[in-house]
PDB file of C-alpha atoms in Angstrom:
ATOM      1  CA  GLN A   1       2.068   9.470  26.498  1.00  0.00           C
ATOM      2  CA  GLY A   2       0.230  12.781  26.399  1.00  0.00           C
ATOM      3  CA  SER A   3       2.270  15.872  25.539  1.00  0.00           C
ATOM      4  CA  ASN A   4       5.511  13.842  25.604  1.00  0.00           C
ATOM      5  CA  ASP A   5       4.443  12.045  22.426  1.00  0.00           C
ATOM      6  CA  LEU A   6       7.190  12.355  19.800  1.00  0.00           C
ATOM      7  CA  ARG A   7       4.604  13.129  17.117  1.00  0.00           C
ATOM      8  CA  PHE A   8       4.162  16.608  18.565  1.00  0.00           C
ATOM      9  CA  CYS A   9       7.911  17.219  18.437  1.00  0.00           C
ATOM     10  CA  PHE A  10       8.202  16.044  14.828  1.00  0.00           C
ATOM     11  CA  MET A  11       5.064  17.781  13.516  1.00  0.00           C
ATOM     12  CA  PRO A  12       6.844  21.085  12.668  1.00  0.00           C
ATOM     13  CA  GLY A  13       9.182  19.108  10.370  1.00  0.00           C
ATOM     14  CA  VAL A  14       6.216  17.368   8.759  1.00  0.00           C
ATOM     15  CA  LEU A  15       4.504  20.716   8.152  1.00  0.00           C
ATOM     16  CA  GLN A  16       7.708  22.100   6.634  1.00  0.00           C
ATOM     17  CA  MET A  17       7.758  19.122   4.279  1.00  0.00           C
ATOM     18  CA  VAL A  18       4.248  20.065   3.133  1.00  0.00           C
ATOM     19  CA  ARG A  19       5.344  23.663   2.522  1.00  0.00           C
ATOM     20  CA  ASP A  20       8.364  22.522   0.514  1.00  0.00           C
ATOM     21  CA  ASN A  21       6.607  19.814  -1.532  1.00  0.00           C
ATOM     22  CA  TRP A  22       2.954  20.870  -1.729  1.00  0.00           C
ATOM     23  CA  LEU A  23       2.639  20.891  -5.500  1.00  0.00           C
ATOM     24  CA  THR A  24       4.290  17.728  -6.803  1.00  0.00           C
ATOM     25  CA  GLY A  25       5.178  15.806  -3.645  1.00  0.00           C
ATOM     26  CA  THR A  26       8.308  13.803  -2.953  1.00  0.00           C
ATOM     27  CA  GLY A  27       7.135  10.567  -4.577  1.00  0.00           C
ATOM     28  CA  PHE A  28       4.872   7.733  -3.503  1.00  0.00           C
ATOM     29  CA  GLY A  29       6.235   5.927  -0.439  1.00  0.00           C
ATOM     30  CA  SER A  30       9.178   8.304  -0.016  1.00  0.00           C
ATOM     31  CA  PHE A  31       8.305   9.757   3.401  1.00  0.00           C
ATOM     32  CA  ARG A  32      10.708   7.500   5.308  1.00  0.00           C
ATOM     33  CA  TYR A  33      13.579   8.584   3.059  1.00  0.00           C
ATOM     34  CA  VAL A  34      12.847  12.318   2.944  1.00  0.00           C
ATOM     35  CA  PHE A  35      11.804  12.970   6.551  1.00  0.00           C
ATOM     36  CA  PRO A  36      15.267  12.620   8.168  1.00  0.00           C
ATOM     37  CA  ALA A  37      16.313  15.877   6.465  1.00  0.00           C
ATOM     38  CA  TYR A  38      13.417  17.637   8.247  1.00  0.00           C
ATOM     39  CA  ARG A  39      13.771  15.930  11.606  1.00  0.00           C
ATOM     40  CA  ASP A  40      14.402  18.340  14.479  1.00  0.00           C
ATOM     41  CA  PRO A  41      17.598  17.293  16.332  1.00  0.00           C
ATOM     42  CA  SER A  42      16.186  18.633  19.611  1.00  0.00           C
ATOM     43  CA  CYS A  43      13.580  15.844  19.479  1.00  0.00           C
ATOM     44  CA  GLY A  44      16.324  13.331  20.131  1.00  0.00           C
ATOM     45  CA  LEU A  45      17.227  10.159  18.317  1.00  0.00           C
ATOM     46  CA  GLU A  46      14.413   8.147  19.849  1.00  0.00           C
ATOM     47  CA  GLY A  47      11.899   6.646  17.480  1.00  0.00           C
ATOM     48  CA  ALA A  48      12.027   5.896  13.766  1.00  0.00           C
ATOM     49  CA  PHE A  49       9.397   7.750  11.797  1.00  0.00           C
ATOM     50  CA  THR A  50       8.468   5.835   8.674  1.00  0.00           C
ATOM     51  CA  ARG A  51       5.024   7.461   8.489  1.00  0.00           C
ATOM     52  CA  ALA A  52       3.828  11.006   9.101  1.00  0.00           C
ATOM     53  CA  HIS A  53       1.194   9.868  11.637  1.00  0.00           C
ATOM     54  CA  ASP A  54      -1.276  11.912   9.610  1.00  0.00           C
ATOM     55  CA  PHE A  55      -2.585  10.125   6.530  1.00  0.00           C
ATOM     56  CA  PHE A  56      -3.685  13.325   4.813  1.00  0.00           C
ATOM     57  CA  LEU A  57      -0.413  15.194   5.392  1.00  0.00           C
ATOM     58  CA  GLU A  58       1.609  12.178   4.291  1.00  0.00           C
ATOM     59  CA  GLY A  59      -0.461  11.931   1.123  1.00  0.00           C
ATOM     60  CA  TRP A  60       0.103  15.620   0.461  1.00  0.00           C
ATOM     61  CA  ILE A  61       3.841  15.308   1.142  1.00  0.00           C
ATOM     62  CA  THR A  62       4.390  12.263  -1.059  1.00  0.00           C
ATOM     63  CA  LEU A  63       1.841  12.808  -3.852  1.00  0.00           C
ATOM     64  CA  GLY A  64       1.379  16.574  -3.794  1.00  0.00           C
ATOM     65  CA  LEU A  65      -1.647  18.609  -4.757  1.00  0.00           C
ATOM     66  CA  PRO A  66      -3.218  15.844  -6.916  1.00  0.00           C
ATOM     67  CA  PHE A  67      -3.675  13.762  -3.740  1.00  0.00           C
ATOM     68  CA  VAL A  68      -5.405  16.642  -1.972  1.00  0.00           C
ATOM     69  CA  LEU A  69      -7.754  17.237  -4.894  1.00  0.00           C
ATOM     70  CA  LEU A  70      -8.598  13.559  -5.405  1.00  0.00           C
ATOM     71  CA  ALA A  71      -9.040  12.858  -1.677  1.00  0.00           C
ATOM     72  CA  SER A  72     -11.292  15.914  -1.363  1.00  0.00           C
ATOM     73  CA  LEU A  73     -13.383  14.779  -4.323  1.00  0.00           C
ATOM     74  CA  VAL A  74     -13.772  11.226  -2.998  1.00  0.00           C
ATOM     75  CA  ILE A  75     -14.610  12.296   0.567  1.00  0.00           C
ATOM     76  CA  THR A  76     -17.052  14.974  -0.593  1.00  0.00           C
ATOM     77  CA  SER A  77     -18.731  12.508  -2.971  1.00  0.00           C
ATOM     78  CA  LEU A  78     -19.089   9.891  -0.248  1.00  0.00           C
ATOM     79  CA  PHE A  79     -20.673  12.414   2.121  1.00  0.00           C
ATOM     80  CA  PHE A  80     -23.010  13.590  -0.660  1.00  0.00           C
ATOM     81  CA  TYR A  81     -24.196  10.046  -1.453  1.00  0.00           C
ATOM     82  CA  PHE A  82     -24.627   9.146   2.206  1.00  0.00           C
ATOM     83  CA  ILE A  83     -26.671  12.281   2.919  1.00  0.00           C
ATOM     84  CA  LYS A  84     -28.836  11.624  -0.150  1.00  0.00           C
ATOM     85  CA  GLY A  85     -29.301   8.015   0.953  1.00  0.00           C
ATOM     86  CA  ILE A  86     -30.391   9.143   4.416  1.00  0.00           C
ATOM     87  CA  GLN A  87     -32.874  11.581   2.877  1.00  0.00           C
ATOM     88  CA  LEU A  88     -34.334   9.245   0.235  1.00  0.00           C
ATOM     89  CA  ARG A  89     -34.451   5.826   1.893  1.00  0.00           C
ATOM     90  CA  ARG A  90     -37.588   4.784   3.722  1.00  0.00           C
ATOM     91  CA  GLN A  91     -36.089   1.627   5.194  1.00  0.00           C
ATOM     92  CA  TYR A  92     -32.577   0.894   6.347  1.00  0.00           C
ATOM     93  CA  ARG A  93     -31.817   4.597   6.567  1.00  0.00           C
ATOM     94  CA  TRP A  94     -29.348   3.697   9.277  1.00  0.00           C
ATOM     95  CA  VAL A  95     -26.967   2.018   6.797  1.00  0.00           C
ATOM     96  CA  PRO A  96     -25.828   5.193   4.977  1.00  0.00           C
ATOM     97  CA  ALA A  97     -25.916   7.018   8.328  1.00  0.00           C
ATOM     98  CA  ALA A  98     -23.611   4.415   9.869  1.00  0.00           C
ATOM     99  CA  ALA A  99     -21.318   4.510   6.827  1.00  0.00           C
ATOM    100  CA  MET A 100     -21.144   8.298   7.062  1.00  0.00           C
ATOM    101  CA  SER A 101     -20.262   7.980  10.756  1.00  0.00           C
ATOM    102  CA  VAL A 102     -17.499   5.482   9.956  1.00  0.00           C
ATOM    103  CA  LEU A 103     -16.163   7.851   7.283  1.00  0.00           C
ATOM    104  CA  LEU A 104     -16.140  10.770   9.711  1.00  0.00           C
ATOM    105  CA  ILE A 105     -14.483   8.761  12.490  1.00  0.00           C
ATOM    106  CA  GLN A 106     -11.886   7.355  10.095  1.00  0.00           C
ATOM    107  CA  MET A 107     -11.101  10.830   8.726  1.00  0.00           C
ATOM    108  CA  LEU A 108     -10.662  12.223  12.233  1.00  0.00           C
ATOM    109  CA  HIS A 109      -8.476   9.320  13.333  1.00  0.00           C
ATOM    110  CA  ASN A 110      -6.372   9.489  10.170  1.00  0.00           C
ATOM    111  CA  SER A 111      -5.536  13.098  10.938  1.00  0.00           C
ATOM    112  CA  ILE A 112      -3.547  11.926  13.975  1.00  0.00           C
ATOM    113  CA  ASP A 113      -2.474   8.440  12.911  1.00  0.00           C
ATOM    114  CA  PHE A 114      -2.086   6.215   9.866  1.00  0.00           C
ATOM    115  CA  SER A 115      -4.522   3.396  10.603  1.00  0.00           C
ATOM    116  CA  ILE A 116      -5.971   3.415   7.057  1.00  0.00           C
ATOM    117  CA  GLN A 117      -2.537   2.315   5.804  1.00  0.00           C
ATOM    118  CA  ILE A 118      -2.894  -0.956   7.719  1.00  0.00           C
ATOM    119  CA  PRO A 119      -4.301  -3.456   5.174  1.00  0.00           C
ATOM    120  CA  ALA A 120      -6.915  -5.010   7.485  1.00  0.00           C
ATOM    121  CA  VAL A 121      -8.254  -1.586   8.501  1.00  0.00           C
ATOM    122  CA  ALA A 122      -8.326  -0.457   4.870  1.00  0.00           C
ATOM    123  CA  ALA A 123     -10.208  -3.612   3.817  1.00  0.00           C
ATOM    124  CA  VAL A 124     -12.856  -3.230   6.530  1.00  0.00           C
ATOM    125  CA  PHE A 125     -13.190   0.491   5.752  1.00  0.00           C
ATOM    126  CA  ALA A 126     -13.599  -0.196   2.019  1.00  0.00           C
ATOM    127  CA  ALA A 127     -16.232  -2.868   2.714  1.00  0.00           C
ATOM    128  CA  LEU A 128     -18.189  -0.522   4.968  1.00  0.00           C
ATOM    129  CA  MET A 129     -18.001   2.321   2.435  1.00  0.00           C
ATOM    130  CA  GLY A 130     -19.157  -0.074  -0.280  1.00  0.00           C
ATOM    131  CA  ALA A 131     -22.108  -1.236   1.800  1.00  0.00           C
ATOM    132  CA  GLY A 132     -22.975   2.372   2.575  1.00  0.00           C
ATOM    133  CA  ILE A 133     -22.880   3.380  -1.091  1.00  0.00           C
ATOM    134  CA  VAL A 134     -24.981   0.373  -2.137  1.00  0.00           C
ATOM    135  CA  ALA A 135     -27.565   1.218   0.514  1.00  0.00           C
ATOM    136  CA  ALA A 136     -27.504   4.918  -0.317  1.00  0.00           C
ATOM    137  CA  THR A 137     -27.855   4.486  -4.076  1.00  0.00           C
ATOM    138  CA  GLY A 138     -29.742   1.191  -4.203  1.00  0.00           C
ATOM    139  CA  ARG A 139     -33.126   0.620  -5.698  1.00  0.00           C
ATOM    140  CA  ALA A 140     -35.011   1.477  -2.521  1.00  0.00           C
ATOM    141  CA  ALA A 141     -33.334   4.864  -2.461  1.00  0.00           C
ATOM    142  CA  THR A 142     -34.620   5.604  -5.968  1.00  0.00           C
ATOM    143  CA  GLY A 143     -38.225   4.681  -5.239  1.00  0.00           C
ATOM    144  CA  ARG A 144     -38.389   1.134  -6.629  1.00  0.00           C
ATOM    145  CA  ALA A 145     -39.369  -0.247  -3.237  1.00  0.00           C
ATOM    146  CA  ALA A 146     -42.703   1.564  -3.479  1.00  0.00           C
ATOM    147  CA  THR A 147     -43.708  -0.679  -6.400  1.00  0.00           C
ATOM    148  CA  GLY A 148     -43.224  -3.824  -4.388  1.00  0.00           C
ATOM    149  CA  GLY A 149     -39.947  -4.697  -6.070  1.00  0.00           C
ATOM    150  CA  ALA A 150     -41.240  -7.022  -8.793  1.00  0.00           C
ATOM    151  CA  ALA A 151     -42.665  -4.432 -11.179  1.00  0.00           C
ATOM    152  CA  GLY A 152     -39.281  -3.551 -12.586  1.00  0.00           C
ATOM    153  CA  ARG A 153     -38.320  -7.078 -13.633  1.00  0.00           C
ATOM    154  CA  SER A 154     -37.506  -7.515 -17.287  1.00  0.00           C
ATOM    155  CA  PHE A 155     -37.622 -11.300 -17.210  1.00  0.00           C
ATOM    156  CA  ALA A 156     -40.341 -13.878 -16.681  1.00  0.00           C
ATOM    157  CA  SER A 157     -40.038 -16.634 -14.151  1.00  0.00           C
ATOM    158  CA  PRO A 158     -40.569 -20.256 -15.315  1.00  0.00           C
ATOM    159  CA  ALA A 159     -43.982 -20.212 -13.610  1.00  0.00           C
ATOM    160  CA  ASP A 160     -45.017 -17.208 -15.695  1.00  0.00           C
ATOM    161  CA  ALA A 161     -44.013 -18.893 -18.956  1.00  0.00           C
ATOM    162  CA  GLY A 162     -46.987 -21.278 -18.958  1.00  0.00           C
ATOM    163  CA  SER A 163     -49.522 -18.552 -18.296  1.00  0.00           C
ATOM    164  CA  ALA A 164     -48.390 -16.255 -21.078  1.00  0.00           C
ATOM    165  CA  ARG A 165     -51.041 -15.600 -23.712  1.00  0.00           C
ATOM    166  CA  VAL A 166     -50.309 -15.555 -27.382  1.00  0.00           C
ATOM    167  CA  SER A 167     -52.258 -12.986 -29.293  1.00  0.00           C
TER     168      SER A 167
END
């Protein structure tokens, strides 16, 4: 749709909502009920906006400053762990790198749409972030892989039980 996309017409109203509700927000899930008061009549009656088409702005509008602070903390932490995983891993370095790429792409896309609010997208995103964090903070990232993996075991296998010496 290009420049005729209704999102561009409604964005000034969305930004005004942020200015008016930046501290405490309007309440979780309230965008669809609050936005009509900010809707520009010159945009026409076409289209029903139940989402802000910007995940971060909608979070700020509905949940206020706490959303911004928590989202910033989570995103910054994820980037930190992924970068550390890329630096410290000797094998499978691509896993935290891929997870960081998915995070970056998802953040960019969520600034113009609300795909993360679709349950299937959110589930896949969460699974990929989880895999990235496990790879970035796993045992190989902390140096355990250099010992061959078995040195850190605190249990004996059944085969080892018969060869144990009593002193």
